[in-house]
Coordinates of C-alpha atoms and ligand atoms in Angstrom, one line a residue:
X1 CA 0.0 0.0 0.0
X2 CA 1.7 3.3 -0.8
X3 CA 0.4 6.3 1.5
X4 CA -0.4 9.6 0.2
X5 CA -1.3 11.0 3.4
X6 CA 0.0 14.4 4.0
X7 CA -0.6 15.8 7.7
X8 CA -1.9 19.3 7.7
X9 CA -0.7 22.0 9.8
X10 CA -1.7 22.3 13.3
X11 CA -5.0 23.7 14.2
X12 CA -7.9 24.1 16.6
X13 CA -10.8 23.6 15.2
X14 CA -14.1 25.0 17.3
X15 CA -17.5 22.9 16.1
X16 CA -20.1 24.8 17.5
X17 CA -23.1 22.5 17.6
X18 CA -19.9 19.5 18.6
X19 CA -23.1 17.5 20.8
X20 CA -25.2 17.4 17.4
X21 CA -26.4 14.8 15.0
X22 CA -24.5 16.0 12.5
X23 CA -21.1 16.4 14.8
X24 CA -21.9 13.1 16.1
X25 CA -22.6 11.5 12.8
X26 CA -20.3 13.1 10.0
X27 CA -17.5 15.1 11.7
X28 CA -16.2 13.7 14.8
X29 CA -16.1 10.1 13.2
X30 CA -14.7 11.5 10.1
X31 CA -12.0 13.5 12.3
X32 CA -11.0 10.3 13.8
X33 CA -10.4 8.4 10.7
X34 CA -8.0 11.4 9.6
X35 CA -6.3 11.0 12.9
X36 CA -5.7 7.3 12.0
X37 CA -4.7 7.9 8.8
X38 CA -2.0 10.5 10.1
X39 CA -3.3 13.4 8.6
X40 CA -4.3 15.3 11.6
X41 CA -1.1 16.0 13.5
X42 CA -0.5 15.2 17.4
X43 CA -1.0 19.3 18.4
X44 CA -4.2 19.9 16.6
X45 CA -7.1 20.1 18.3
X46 CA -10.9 20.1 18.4
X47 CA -13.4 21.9 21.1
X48 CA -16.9 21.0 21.2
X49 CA -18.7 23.6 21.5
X50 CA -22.5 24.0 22.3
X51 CA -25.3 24.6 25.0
X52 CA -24.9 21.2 26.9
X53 CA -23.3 20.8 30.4
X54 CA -20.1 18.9 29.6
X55 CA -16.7 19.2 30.8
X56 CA -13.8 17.9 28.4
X57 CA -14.0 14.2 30.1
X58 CA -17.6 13.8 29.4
X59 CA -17.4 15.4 26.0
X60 CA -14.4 12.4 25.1
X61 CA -16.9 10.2 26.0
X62 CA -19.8 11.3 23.9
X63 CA -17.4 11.0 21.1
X64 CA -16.2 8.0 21.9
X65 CA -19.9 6.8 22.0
X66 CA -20.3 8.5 18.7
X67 CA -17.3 6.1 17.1
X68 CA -18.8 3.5 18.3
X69 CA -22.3 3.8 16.8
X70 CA -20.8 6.1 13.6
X71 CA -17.5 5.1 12.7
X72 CA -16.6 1.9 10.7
X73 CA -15.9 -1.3 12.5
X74 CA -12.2 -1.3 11.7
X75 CA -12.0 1.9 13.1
X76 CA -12.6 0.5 16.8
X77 CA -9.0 0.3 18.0
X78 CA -9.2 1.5 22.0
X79 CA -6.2 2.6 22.0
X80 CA -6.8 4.6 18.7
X81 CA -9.2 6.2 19.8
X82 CA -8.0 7.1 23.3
X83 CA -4.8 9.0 21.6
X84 CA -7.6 10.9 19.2
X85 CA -10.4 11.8 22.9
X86 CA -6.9 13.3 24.0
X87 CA -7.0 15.7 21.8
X88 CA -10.8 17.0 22.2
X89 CA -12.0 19.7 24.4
X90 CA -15.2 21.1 25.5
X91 CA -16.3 24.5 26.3
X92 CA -19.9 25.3 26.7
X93 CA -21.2 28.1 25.3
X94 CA -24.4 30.0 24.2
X95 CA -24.7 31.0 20.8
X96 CA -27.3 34.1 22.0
X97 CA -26.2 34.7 24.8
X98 CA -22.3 35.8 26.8
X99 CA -21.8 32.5 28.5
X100 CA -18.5 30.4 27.4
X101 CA -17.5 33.0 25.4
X102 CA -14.5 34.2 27.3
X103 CA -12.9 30.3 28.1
X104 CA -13.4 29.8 24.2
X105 CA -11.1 32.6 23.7
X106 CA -8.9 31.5 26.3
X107 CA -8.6 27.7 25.1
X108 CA -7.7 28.9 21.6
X109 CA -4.0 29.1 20.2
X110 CA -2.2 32.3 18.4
X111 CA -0.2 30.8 16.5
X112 CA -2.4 27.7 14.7
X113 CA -4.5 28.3 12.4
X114 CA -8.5 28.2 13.7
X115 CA -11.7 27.0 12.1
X116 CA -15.1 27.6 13.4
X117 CA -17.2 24.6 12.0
X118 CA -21.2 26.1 12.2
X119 CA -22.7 22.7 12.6
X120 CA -26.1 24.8 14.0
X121 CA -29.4 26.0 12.3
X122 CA -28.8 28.7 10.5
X123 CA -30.8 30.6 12.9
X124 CA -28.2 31.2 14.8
X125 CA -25.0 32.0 11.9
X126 CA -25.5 35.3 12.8
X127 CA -25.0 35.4 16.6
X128 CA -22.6 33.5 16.2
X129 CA -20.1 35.6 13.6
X130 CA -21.0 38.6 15.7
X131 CA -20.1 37.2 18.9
X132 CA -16.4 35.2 17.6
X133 CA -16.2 39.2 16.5
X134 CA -17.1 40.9 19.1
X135 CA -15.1 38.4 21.9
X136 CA -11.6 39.3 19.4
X137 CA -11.8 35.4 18.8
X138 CA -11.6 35.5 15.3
X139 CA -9.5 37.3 13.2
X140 CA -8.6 37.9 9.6
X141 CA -7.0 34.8 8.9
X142 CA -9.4 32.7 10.7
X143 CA -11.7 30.0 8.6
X144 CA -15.5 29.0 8.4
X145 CA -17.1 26.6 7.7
X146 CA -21.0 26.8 7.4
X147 CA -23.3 23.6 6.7
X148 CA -26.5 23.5 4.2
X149 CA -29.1 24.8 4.1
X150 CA -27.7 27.6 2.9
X151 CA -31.2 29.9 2.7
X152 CA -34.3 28.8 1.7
X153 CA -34.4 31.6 -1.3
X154 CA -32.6 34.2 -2.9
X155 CA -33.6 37.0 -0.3
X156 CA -32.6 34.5 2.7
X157 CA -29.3 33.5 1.1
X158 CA -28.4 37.1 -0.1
X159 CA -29.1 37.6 4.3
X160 CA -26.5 35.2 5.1
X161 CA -24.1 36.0 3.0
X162 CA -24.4 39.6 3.8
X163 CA -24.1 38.6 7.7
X164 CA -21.2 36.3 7.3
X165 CA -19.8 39.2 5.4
X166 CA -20.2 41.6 8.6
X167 CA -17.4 39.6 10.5
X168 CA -15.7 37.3 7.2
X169 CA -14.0 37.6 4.0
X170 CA -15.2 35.5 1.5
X171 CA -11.8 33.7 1.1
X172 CA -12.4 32.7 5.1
X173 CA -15.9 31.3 4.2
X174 CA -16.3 27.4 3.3
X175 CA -19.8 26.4 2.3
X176 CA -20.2 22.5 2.4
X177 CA -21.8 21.0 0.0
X178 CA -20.9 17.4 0.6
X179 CA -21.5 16.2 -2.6
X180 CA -18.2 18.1 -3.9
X181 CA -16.0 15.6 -1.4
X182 CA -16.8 13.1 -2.9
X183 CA -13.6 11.1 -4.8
X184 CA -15.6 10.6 -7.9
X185 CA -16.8 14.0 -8.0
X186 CA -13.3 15.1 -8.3
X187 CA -12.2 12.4 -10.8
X188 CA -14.8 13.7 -13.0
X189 CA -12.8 16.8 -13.4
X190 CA -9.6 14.8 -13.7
X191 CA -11.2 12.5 -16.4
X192 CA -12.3 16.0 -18.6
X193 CA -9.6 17.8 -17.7
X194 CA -6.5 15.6 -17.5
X195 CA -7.2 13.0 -20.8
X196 CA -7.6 14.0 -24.3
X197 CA -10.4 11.7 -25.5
X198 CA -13.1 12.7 -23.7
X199 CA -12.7 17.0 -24.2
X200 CA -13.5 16.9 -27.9
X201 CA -16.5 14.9 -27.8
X202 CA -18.0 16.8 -24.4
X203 CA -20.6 18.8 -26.5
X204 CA -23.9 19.2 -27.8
X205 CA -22.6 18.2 -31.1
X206 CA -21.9 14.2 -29.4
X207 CA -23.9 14.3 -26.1
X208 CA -27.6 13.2 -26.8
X209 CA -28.1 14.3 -23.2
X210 CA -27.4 14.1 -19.2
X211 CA -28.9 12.6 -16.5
X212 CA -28.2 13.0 -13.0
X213 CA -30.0 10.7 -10.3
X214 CA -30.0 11.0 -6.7
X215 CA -31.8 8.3 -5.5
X216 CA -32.9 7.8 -1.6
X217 CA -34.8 4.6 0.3
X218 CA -35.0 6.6 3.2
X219 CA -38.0 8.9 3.8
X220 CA -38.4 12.5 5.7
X221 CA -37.6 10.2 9.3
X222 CA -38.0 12.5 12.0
X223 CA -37.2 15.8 10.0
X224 CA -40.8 15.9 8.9
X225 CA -41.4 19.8 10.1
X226 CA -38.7 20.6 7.8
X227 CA -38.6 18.8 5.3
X228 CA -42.5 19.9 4.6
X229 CA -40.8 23.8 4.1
X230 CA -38.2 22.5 2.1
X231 CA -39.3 19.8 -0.4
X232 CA -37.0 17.8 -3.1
X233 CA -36.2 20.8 -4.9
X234 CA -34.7 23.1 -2.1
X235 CA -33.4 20.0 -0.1
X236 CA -31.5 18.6 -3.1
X237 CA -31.7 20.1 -6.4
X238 CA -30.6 23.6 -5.7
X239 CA -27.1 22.6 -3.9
X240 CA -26.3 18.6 -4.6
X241 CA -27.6 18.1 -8.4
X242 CA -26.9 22.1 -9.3
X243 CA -23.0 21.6 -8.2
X244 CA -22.9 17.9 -10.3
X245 CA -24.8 19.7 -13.2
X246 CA -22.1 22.3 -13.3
X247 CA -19.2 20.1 -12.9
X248 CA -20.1 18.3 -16.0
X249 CA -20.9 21.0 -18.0
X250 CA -18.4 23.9 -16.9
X251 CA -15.6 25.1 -19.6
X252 CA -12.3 23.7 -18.0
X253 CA -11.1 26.2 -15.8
X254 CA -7.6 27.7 -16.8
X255 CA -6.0 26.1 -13.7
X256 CA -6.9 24.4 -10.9
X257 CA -7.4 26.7 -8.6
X258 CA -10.6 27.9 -6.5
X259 CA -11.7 31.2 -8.1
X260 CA -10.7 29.7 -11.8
X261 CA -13.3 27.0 -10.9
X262 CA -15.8 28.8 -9.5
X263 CA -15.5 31.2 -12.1
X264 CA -16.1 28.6 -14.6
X265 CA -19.2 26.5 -12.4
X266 CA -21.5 30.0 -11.6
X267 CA -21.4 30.7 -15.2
X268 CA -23.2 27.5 -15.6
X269 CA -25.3 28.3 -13.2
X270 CA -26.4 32.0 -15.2
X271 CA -26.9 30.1 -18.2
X272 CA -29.3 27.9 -17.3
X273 CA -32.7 28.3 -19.0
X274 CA -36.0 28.9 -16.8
X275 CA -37.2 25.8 -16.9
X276 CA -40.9 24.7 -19.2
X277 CA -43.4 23.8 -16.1
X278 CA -43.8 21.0 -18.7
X279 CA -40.7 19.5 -17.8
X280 CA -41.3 19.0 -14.3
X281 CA -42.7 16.2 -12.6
X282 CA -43.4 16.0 -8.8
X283 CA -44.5 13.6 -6.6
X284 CA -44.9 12.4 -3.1
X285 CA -44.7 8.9 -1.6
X286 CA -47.6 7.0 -0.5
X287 CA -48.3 4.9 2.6
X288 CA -46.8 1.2 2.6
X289 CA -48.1 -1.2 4.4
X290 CA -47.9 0.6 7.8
X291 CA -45.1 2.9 7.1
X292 CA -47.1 5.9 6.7
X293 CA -47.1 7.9 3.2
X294 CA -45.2 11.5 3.0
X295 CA -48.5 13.6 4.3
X296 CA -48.7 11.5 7.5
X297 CA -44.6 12.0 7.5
X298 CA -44.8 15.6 7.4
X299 CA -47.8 15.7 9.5
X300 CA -50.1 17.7 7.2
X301 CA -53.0 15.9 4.9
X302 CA -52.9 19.0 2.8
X303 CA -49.3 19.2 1.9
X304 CA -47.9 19.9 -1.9
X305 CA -44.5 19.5 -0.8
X306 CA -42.9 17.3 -3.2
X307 CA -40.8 13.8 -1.9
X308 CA -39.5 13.6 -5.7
X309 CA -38.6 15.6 -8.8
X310 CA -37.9 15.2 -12.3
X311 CA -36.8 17.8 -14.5
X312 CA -35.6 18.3 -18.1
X313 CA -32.9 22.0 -18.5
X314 CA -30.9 23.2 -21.0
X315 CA -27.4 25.1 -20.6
X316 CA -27.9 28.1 -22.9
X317 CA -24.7 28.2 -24.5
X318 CA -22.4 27.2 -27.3
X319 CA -21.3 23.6 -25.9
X320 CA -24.8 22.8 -24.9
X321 CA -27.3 24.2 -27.2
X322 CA -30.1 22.1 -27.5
X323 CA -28.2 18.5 -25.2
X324 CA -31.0 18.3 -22.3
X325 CA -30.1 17.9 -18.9
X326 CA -32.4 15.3 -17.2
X327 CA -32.5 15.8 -13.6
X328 CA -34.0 13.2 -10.6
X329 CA -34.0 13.2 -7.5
X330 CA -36.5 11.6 -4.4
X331 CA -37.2 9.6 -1.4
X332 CA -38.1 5.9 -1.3
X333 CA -37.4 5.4 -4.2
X334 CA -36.0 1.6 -5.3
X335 CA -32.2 1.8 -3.9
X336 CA -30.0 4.4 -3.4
X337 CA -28.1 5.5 -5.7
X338 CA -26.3 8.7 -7.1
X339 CA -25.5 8.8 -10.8
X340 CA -24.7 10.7 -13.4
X341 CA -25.2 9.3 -17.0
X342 CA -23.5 11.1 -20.0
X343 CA -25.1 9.6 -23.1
X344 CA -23.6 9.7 -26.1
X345 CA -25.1 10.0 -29.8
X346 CA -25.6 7.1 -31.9
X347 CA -22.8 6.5 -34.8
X348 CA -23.3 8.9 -37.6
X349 CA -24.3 6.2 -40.1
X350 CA -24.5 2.4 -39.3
X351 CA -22.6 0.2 -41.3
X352 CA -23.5 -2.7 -39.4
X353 CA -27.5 -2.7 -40.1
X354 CA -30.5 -2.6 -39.1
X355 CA -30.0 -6.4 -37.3
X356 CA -27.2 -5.3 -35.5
X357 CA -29.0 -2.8 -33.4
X358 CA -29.0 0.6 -32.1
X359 CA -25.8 1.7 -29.8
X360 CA -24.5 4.8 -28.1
X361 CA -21.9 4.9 -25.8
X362 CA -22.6 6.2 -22.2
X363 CA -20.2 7.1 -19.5
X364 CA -21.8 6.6 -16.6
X365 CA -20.0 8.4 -13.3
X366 CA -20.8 6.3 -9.8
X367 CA -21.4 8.5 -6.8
X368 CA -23.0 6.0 -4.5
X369 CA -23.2 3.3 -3.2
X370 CA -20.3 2.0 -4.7
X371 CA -17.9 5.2 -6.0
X372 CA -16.6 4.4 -9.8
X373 CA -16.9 4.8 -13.4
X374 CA -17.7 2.9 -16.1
X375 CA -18.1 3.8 -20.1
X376 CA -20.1 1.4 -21.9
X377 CA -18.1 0.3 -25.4
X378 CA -19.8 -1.2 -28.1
X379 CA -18.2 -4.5 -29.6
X380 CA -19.2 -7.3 -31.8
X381 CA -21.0 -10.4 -29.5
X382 CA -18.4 -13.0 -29.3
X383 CA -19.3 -16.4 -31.3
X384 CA -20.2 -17.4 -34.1
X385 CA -23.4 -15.6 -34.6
X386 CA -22.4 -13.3 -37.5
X387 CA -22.0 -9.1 -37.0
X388 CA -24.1 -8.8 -34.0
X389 CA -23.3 -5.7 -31.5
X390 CA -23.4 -5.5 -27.9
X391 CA -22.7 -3.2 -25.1
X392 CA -19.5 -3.9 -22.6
X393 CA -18.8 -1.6 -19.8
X394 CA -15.0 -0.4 -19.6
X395 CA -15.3 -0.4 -15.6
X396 CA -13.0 1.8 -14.0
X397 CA -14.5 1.5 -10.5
X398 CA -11.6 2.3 -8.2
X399 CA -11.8 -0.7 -5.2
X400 CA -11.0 -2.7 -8.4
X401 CA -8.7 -0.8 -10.9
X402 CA -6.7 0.8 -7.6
X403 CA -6.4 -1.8 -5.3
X404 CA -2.9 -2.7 -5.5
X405 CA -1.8 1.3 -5.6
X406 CA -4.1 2.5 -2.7
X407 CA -5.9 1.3 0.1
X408 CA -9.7 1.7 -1.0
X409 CA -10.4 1.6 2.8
X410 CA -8.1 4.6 3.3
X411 CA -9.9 7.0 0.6
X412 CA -11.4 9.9 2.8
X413 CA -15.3 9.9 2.7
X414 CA -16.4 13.3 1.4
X415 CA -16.8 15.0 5.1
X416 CA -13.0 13.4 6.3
X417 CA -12.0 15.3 2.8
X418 CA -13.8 18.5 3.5
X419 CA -12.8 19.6 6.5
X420 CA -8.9 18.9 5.6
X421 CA -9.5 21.1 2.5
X422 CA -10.4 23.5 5.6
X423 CA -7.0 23.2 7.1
X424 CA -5.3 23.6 4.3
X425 CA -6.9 26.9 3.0
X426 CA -8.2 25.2 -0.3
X427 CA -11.3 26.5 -1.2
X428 CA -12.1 24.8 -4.4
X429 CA -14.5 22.1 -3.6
X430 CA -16.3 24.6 -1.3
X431 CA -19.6 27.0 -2.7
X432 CA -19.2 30.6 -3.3
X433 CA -21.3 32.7 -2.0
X434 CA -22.3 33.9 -5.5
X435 CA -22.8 30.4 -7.0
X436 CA -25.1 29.9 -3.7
X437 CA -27.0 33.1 -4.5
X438 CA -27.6 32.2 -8.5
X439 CA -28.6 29.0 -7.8
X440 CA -31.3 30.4 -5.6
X441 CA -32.3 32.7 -8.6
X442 CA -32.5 30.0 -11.2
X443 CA -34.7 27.8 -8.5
X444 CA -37.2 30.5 -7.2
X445 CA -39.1 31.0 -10.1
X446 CA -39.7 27.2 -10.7
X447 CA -40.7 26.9 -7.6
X448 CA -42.7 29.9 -7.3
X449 CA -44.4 28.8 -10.8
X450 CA -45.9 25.4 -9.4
X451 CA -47.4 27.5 -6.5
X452 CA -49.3 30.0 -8.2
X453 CA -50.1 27.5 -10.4
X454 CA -51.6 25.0 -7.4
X455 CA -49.8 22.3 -8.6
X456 CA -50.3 18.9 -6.9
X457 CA -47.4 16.4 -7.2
X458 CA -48.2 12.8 -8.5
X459 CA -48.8 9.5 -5.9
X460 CA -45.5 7.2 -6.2
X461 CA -45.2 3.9 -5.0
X462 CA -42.6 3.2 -2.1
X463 CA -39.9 0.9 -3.6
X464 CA -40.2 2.3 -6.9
X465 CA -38.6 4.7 -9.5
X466 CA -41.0 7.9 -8.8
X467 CA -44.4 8.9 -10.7
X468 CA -44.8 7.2 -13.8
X469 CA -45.3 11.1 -15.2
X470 CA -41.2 11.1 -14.8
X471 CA -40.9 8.3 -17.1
X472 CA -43.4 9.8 -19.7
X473 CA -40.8 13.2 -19.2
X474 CA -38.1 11.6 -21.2
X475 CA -40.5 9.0 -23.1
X476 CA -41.7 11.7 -25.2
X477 CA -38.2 12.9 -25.9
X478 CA -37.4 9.5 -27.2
X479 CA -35.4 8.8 -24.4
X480 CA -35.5 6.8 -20.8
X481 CA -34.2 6.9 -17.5
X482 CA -31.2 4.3 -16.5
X483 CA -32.5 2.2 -14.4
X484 CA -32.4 2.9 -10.6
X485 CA -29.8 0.3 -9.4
Ligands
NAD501 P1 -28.9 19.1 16.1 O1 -30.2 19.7 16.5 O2 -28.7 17.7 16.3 O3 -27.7 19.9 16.9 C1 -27.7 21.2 17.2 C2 -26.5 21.6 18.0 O4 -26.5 23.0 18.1 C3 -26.4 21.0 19.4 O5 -25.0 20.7 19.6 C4 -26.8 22.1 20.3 O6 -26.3 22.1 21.6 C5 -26.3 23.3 19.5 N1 -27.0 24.5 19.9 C6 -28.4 24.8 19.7 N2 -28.7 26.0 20.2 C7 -27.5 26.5 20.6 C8 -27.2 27.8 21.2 N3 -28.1 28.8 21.5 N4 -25.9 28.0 21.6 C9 -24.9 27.0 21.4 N5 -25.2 25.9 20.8 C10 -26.5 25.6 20.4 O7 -28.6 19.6 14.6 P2 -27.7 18.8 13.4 O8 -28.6 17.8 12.8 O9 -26.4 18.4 14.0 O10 -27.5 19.9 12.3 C11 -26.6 21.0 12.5 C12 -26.6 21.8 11.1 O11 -26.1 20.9 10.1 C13 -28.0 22.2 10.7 O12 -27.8 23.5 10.0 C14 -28.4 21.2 9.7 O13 -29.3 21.7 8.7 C15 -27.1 20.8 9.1 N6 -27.0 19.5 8.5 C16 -27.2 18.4 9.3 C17 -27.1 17.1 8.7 C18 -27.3 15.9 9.5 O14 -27.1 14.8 9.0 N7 -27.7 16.0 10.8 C19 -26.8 17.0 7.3 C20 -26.5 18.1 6.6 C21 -26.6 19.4 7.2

């Protein structure tokens, strides 16, 4: 196994909300897997930070608690994980009001470099920023890192921005979008940007079209309240499928570098067409059995909120004039699974046929559950049976083309990624606060569109791939979804 691992400088990293789900879940685990991996040196550290009574001891052991129940099994060393408590604190503090404010400042270092994770509603973003401010606890070259939702609209993310501004620069602001941590979503840059063969061919003039599925088996579990403000469009469309979409469609950046991509993502974003209520499906999960349907879920009888979305949008510009971008997203659906699917034209002019068949190649780019490529080649059926064509997947999925280079068990999950970004100032795979803000001013009017319009989203079956209405979308574009698998 050859390790990459580089440690990154020494830190203290404050997660405010450190006794949350999300804390508890995503970072603390994710944390400790960087401290196994040697990437998070023996001087950094981490303070919890939030409203509960803890001292440092009892705060080691929720974590420990949270490794236990979060992290993965071969993770579970003791001894491990004693050297990683060691290097947690705890300070308790409230976000609204003066208490802990003073020991935080205390606790921290001068001469590391300091990140304040906001793992909190973003009720309280702005307390917060005004308070590191106002206690001299953060300064210029201090970092930020603020979890989704990021607004619920355009006015409500132009809000935060403008209070994060108060107290931030944006080059000290990271905006998570998990999605972006993930290892694919990064080797789909390297495969467009780094190879010749696919560039030339990454255009309307070869692409029949896109599709990008995020597929769930979970429902709205105990989030119900929210979710019923939110639906599939603000929950996941706006932030997770946006940021794919743009990935595969942006011009390559002139280097690798955060602004050059960013520069190159939000003009994706302003190009996108208002999208034909036409090409929009909705729909909402119905009861199973005795697992109650969305509305029971969500608690209202009444409620339009949509548990699924289909979409068709165009990128209004040279490369992708007229290739339609397929979007899907929803909850209890048939597996889950996160694709994207590029799908190539047919051969000009087929020499082989009309018995041979119809082919197109399709590169199809793995997010979950298993991370990985493949591009489906056409070649001639082995045997005897004359010039007959089928479709072979090149598979690229890493576990399998990787394993003797890497350890597949040592690549980062997206949040372990993330937050090392963080510490290392690099901002790429982080949202801007303009790319936040036109995302929220392509979505708006959709969504405002199916309220005037009283639209009610379409019964789907729990186990199953969303409203038949989504499969009619791209049947009557001559098209069909991949399957959900
Ligand atoms: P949570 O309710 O489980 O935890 C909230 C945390 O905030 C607790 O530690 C609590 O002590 C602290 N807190 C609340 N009020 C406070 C105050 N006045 N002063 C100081 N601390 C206070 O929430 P969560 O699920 O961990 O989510 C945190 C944020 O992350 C939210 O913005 C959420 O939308 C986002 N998020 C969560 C998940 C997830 O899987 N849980 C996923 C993506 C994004």
């Amino acid at each position: 196994m050859v390790s990459r691992v580089i440690p990154v400088e020494a830190f203290d990293l404050v997660i405010f909300g450190g006794t949350g789900d999300l804390a508890r879940r995503k970072i603390l685990p994710g944390l400790h897997r960087r401290f196994l991996a040697g990437q998070m040196p023996a001087n950094a550290r981490v303070i919890g930070a939030a409203r509960a009574e803890l001292d440092d001891e009892s705060y080691r052991e929720m974590v420990r608690g949270a490794i236990a129940e979060f992290g993965d099994p071969q993770d579970q060393d003791a001894d491990g994980i004693a050297r990683f408590v060691a290097q947690l604190h705890y300070v308790r503090v409230d976000a609204r009001g003066d208490t802990g404010w003073k020991q935080l400042g205390r606790r921290l270092r001068k001469d590391v470099i300091r990140a304040f994770y906001f793992s909190v509603g973003p009720g309280l973003f702005e307390d917060l920023a005004a308070r590191l401010h106002s206690f001299g606890i953060a300064d210029a070259a201090s970092r930020l890192v603020v979890e989704k939702p990021f607004g619920h609209d355009l006015p409500s993310a132009r809000a935060l921005n403008e209070v994060l501004a108060r107290h931030f620069r944006e080059n000290q602001i990271y905006r998570i979008d998990h999605y972006l941590g993930k290892e694919t979503v990064q080797n789909l840059m390297a495969v467009r940007f780094a190879n010749i063969l696919f560039e030339p061919l990454w255009n309307a003039q070869y692409v029949d079209h896109i599709q990008i599925t995020v597929a769930e088996t979970v429902g709205v579990g105990g989030r119900g309240a929210y979710y019923d403000r939110s639906g599939a469009m603000r929950d996941m469309v706006q932030n997770h499928l946006m940021q794919l979409l743009c990935l595969i469609a942006m011009e390559p950046p002139s280097r690798f570098d955060p602004d050059a991509v960013r520069d190159e993502k939000l003009k994706v974003i302003r190009a996108l067409e208002p999208v034909d209520p036409h090409h929009i499906v909705r729909g909402q999960y119905e009861a199973d059995g005795d697992a109650p349907s969305f509305r029971e879920d969500v608690g209202d009888p009444r409620s339009l909120t949509e548990s699924f979305i289909a979409l068709r949008c165009h990128v209004s510009n040279w490369r992708w004039a007229g290739t339609p971008f397929y979007l899907r997203t929803g909850k209890k659906l048939r597996r889950r699974c996160s694709e994207i699917a590029v799908v190539f034209k047919d051969a000009p002019h087929a020499i082989f046929g009309q018995e041979a068949g119809r082919h197109c190649n399709i590169l199809s780019i793995k997010l979950q559950p298993d991370e990985g490529m493949t591009l489906d080649v056409t070649i001639k059926e082995p045997g005897p049976g004359g010039m007959r064509l089928i479709d072979v997947p090149l598979d690229m999925t890493f576990a399998e083309a990787l394993a003797k280079e890497i350890d597949i068990d040592d690549v980062p999950d997206a949040y372990e990624r993330l937050i090392m970004d963080v510490m290392r100032g690099n901002q790429t795979l982080f949202m801007r606060g303009d790319e936040v803000e036109a995302a929220w001013a392509w979505t708006d009017p959709i969504i405002a569109g199916w309220e005037s319009r009283g639209d009610v989203p379409r019964p789907y079956e729990v186990g199953s791939s969303g409203p038949e209405d989504a499969a009619m979308l791209m049947h009557r574009d001559g098209r069909r979804w991949r399957e959900i698998r």
